[in-house]
Short mmCIF file of C-alpha atoms and ligand atoms in Angstrom, two decimals:
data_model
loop_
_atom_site.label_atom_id
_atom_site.label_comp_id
_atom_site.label_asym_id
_atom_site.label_seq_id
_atom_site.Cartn_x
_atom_site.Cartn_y
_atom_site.Cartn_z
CA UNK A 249 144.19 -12.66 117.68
CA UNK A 250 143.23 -10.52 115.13
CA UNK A 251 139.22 -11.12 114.11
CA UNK A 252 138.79 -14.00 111.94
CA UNK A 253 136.06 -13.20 108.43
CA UNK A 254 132.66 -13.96 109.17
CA UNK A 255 131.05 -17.24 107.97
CA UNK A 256 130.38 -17.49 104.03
CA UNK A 257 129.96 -19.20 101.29
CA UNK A 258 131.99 -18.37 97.73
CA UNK A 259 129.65 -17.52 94.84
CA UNK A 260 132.54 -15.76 92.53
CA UNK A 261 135.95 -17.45 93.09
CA UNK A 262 139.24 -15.66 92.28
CA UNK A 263 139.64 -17.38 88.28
CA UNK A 264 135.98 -16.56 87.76
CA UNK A 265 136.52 -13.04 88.96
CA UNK A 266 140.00 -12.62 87.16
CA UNK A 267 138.27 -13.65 83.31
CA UNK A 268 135.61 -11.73 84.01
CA UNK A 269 137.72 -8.41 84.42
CA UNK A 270 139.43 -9.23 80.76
CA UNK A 271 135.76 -9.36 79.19
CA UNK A 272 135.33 -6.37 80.87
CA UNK A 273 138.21 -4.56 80.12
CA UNK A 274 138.82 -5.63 76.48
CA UNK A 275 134.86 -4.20 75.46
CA UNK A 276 135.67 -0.97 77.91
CA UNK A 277 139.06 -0.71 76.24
CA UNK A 278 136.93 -0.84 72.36
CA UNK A 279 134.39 1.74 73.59
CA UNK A 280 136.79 4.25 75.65
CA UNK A 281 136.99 7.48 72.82
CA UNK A 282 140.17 7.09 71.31
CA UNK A 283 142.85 9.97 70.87
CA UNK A 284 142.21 10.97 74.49
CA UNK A 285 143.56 10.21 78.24
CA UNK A 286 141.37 8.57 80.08
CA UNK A 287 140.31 8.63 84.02
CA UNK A 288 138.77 6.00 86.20
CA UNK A 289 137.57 6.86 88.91
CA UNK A 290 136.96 4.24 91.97
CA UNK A 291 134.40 4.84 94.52
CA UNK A 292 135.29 4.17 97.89
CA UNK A 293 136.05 1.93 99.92
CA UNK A 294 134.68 -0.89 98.39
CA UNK A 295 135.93 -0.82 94.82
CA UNK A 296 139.94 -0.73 95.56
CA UNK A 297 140.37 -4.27 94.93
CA UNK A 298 138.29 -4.42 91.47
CA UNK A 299 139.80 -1.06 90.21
CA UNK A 300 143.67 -2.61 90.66
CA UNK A 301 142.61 -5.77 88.51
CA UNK A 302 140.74 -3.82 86.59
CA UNK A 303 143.19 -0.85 85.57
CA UNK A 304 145.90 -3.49 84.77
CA UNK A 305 143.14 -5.77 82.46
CA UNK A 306 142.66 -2.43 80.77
CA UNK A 307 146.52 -1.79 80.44
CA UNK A 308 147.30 -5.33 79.13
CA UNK A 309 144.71 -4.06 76.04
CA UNK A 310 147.05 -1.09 75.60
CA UNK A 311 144.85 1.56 77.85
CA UNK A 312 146.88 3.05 80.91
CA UNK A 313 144.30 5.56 82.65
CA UNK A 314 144.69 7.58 85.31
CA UNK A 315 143.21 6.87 88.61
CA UNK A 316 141.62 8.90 91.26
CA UNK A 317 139.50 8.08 93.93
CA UNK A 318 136.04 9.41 94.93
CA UNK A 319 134.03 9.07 98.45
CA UNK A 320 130.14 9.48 98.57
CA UNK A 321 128.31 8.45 101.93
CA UNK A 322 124.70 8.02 102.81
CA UNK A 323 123.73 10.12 105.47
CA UNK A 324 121.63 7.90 108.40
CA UNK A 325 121.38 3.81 107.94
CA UNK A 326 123.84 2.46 106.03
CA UNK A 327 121.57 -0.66 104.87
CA UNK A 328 118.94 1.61 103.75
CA UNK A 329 118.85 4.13 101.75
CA UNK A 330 117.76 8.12 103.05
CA UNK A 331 118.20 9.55 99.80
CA UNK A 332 120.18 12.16 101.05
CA UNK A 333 124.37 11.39 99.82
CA UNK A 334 127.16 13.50 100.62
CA UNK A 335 130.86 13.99 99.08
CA UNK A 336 133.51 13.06 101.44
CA UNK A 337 136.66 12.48 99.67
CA UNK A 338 136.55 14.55 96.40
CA UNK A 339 138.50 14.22 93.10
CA UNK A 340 142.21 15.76 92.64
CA UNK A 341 142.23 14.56 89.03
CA UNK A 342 140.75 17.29 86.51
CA UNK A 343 138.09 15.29 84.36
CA UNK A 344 137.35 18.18 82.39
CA UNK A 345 136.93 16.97 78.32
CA UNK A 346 138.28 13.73 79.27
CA UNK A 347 136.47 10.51 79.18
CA UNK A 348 135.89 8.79 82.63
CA UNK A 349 134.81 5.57 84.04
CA UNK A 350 133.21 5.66 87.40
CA UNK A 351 133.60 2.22 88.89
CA UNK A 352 131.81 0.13 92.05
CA UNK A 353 132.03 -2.63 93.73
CA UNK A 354 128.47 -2.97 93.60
CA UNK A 355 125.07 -1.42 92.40
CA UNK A 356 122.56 -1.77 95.18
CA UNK A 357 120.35 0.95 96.00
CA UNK A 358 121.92 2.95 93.35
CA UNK A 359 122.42 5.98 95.11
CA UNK A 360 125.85 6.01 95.14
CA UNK A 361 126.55 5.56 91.96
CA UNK A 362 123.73 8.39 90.72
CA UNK A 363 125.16 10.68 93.15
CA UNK A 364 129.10 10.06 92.03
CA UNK A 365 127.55 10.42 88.53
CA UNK A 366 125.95 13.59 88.84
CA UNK A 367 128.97 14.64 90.65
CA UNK A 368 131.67 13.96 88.05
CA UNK A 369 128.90 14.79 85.34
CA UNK A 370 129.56 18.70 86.74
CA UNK A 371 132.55 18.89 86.11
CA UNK A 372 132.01 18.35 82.56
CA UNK A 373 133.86 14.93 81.11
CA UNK A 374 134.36 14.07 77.23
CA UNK A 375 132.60 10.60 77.90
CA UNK A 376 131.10 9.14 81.22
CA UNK A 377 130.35 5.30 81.68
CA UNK A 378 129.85 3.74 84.94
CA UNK A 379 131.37 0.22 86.38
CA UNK A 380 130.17 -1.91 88.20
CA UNK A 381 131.67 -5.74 89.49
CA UNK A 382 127.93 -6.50 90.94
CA UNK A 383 124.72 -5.36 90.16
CA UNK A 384 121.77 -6.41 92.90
CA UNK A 385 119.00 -4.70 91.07
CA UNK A 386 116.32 -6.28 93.98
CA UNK A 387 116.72 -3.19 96.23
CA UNK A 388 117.38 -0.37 93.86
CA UNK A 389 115.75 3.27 94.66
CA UNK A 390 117.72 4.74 92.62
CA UNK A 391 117.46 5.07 88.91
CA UNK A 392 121.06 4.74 87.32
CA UNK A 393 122.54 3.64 84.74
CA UNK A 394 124.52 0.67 84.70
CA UNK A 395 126.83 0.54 81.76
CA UNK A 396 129.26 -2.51 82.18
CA UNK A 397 128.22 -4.76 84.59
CA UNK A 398 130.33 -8.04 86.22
CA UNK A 399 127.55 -10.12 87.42
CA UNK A 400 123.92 -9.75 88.36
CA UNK A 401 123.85 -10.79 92.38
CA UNK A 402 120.87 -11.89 93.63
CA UNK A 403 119.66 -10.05 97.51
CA UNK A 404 121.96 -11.57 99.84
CA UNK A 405 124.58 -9.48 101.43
CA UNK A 406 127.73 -10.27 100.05
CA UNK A 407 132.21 -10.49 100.86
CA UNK A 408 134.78 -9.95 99.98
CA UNK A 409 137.63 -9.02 97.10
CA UNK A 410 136.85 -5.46 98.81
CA UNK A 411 133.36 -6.03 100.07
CA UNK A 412 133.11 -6.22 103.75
CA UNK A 413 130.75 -6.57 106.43
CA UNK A 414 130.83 -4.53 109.46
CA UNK A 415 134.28 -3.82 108.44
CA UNK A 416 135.39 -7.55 108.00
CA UNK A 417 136.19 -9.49 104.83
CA UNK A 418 137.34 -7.61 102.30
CA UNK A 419 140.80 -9.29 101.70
CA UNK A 420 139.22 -12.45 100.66
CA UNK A 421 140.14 -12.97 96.87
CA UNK A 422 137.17 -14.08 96.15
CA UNK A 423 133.28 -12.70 96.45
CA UNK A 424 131.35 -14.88 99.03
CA UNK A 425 127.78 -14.47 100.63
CA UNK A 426 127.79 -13.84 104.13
CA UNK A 427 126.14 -16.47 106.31
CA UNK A 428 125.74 -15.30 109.62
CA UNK A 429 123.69 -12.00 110.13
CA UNK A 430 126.13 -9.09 110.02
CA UNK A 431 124.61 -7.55 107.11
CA UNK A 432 125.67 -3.97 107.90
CA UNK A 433 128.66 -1.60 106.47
P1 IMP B 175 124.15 1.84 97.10
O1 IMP B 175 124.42 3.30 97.18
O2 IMP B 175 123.00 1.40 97.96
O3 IMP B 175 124.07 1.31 95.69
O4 IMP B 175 125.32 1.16 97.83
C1 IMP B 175 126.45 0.81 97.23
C2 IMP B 175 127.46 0.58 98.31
O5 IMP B 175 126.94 -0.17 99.41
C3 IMP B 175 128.55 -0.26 97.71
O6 IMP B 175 129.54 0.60 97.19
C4 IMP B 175 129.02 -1.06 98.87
O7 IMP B 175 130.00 -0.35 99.55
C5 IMP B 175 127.81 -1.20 99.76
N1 IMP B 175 127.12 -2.49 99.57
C6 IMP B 175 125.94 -2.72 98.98
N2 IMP B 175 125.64 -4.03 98.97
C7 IMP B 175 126.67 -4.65 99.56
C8 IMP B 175 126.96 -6.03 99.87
O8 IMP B 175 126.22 -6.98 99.56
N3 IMP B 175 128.13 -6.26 100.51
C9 IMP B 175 129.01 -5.27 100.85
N4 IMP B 175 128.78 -3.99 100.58
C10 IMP B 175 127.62 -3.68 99.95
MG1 MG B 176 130.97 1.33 98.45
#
């Protein structure tokens, strides 16, 4: 038998999830520079799930980016947050004078998302915005900015639509707070 997801509770179910991405993408889609080909850019593993509904919201508005994935890990706990972040799957896509969007499943510490920032920042893009589905602001260390935002999450570890504890959960459609206490990546 294959493992079963651990106990939860929906917060987000799939319809609330689903209009949210249009909002999303129809005010990304008005402030993406126009006249130029655009990149988002998915951190992994998390955001897979958010960046397929979200790249086909933005392409029902007209806006067909390309896609490209990017893989940042904190070094020691996973839960808690070293400080020190290191590049383990890195871009193929050249971002060079184009304008990007650098999208999460979630904002929590922060420190991916500043160091996948700085990152792409390098490599000098037209435009840089940042995207996240969730933003749990309770534990951040990490000053970032936050440019579209889903829903504000309170501290509670959540599953998922490509959140997962311990591995588990992230083929649910919808986002769900874990019940039991597995609260580790
Ligand atoms: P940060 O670097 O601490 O902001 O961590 C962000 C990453 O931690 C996210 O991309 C997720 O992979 C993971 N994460 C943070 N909070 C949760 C949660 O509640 N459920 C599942 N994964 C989470
Ligand atoms: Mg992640």
């Amino acid at each position: 038998m294959p493992p079963s997801p651990p106990q939860h509770r929906i917060l987000f179910s799939e319809p609330i999830i689903a209009g949210r991405i249009e909002q999303l993408a129809r005010v990304i889609g008005g402030d993406l520079p126009s006249g130029f080909a655009p990149v988002v850019i998915g951190l992994l593993t998390g955001s897979f799930v958010f960046v397929a509904d979200l790249v086909r919201a933005l392409a029902r508005g007209g806006v067909q980016p390309q896609v490209d994935f990017l893989g940042v890990g904190h070094y020691g706990e996973a839960t808690q947050s070293s400080g020190m972040v290191t590049v383990y799957k890195n871009l193929r896509v050249d971002v060079r004078g184009r304008p990007v969007l650098l999208v999460d499943d979630i904002a929590d510490s922060g420190l991916s998302l500043h160091a996948a920032r700085a990152h792409v920042l390098a490599q000098h893009p037209l435009w840089l915005r940042t995207c996240v589905l969730l933003n749990k602001p309770a534990r951040r260390t990490a000053e970032v900015a936050t440019d579209y935002v889903g829903f504000e999450v309170p501290d509670v570890w959540l599953i998922g639509y490509g959140l997962d504890a311990g591995g588990q959960g992230r083929a649910l459609p919808y986002i769900a707070i874990l019940e039991s206490d597995q609260s580790t990546t």
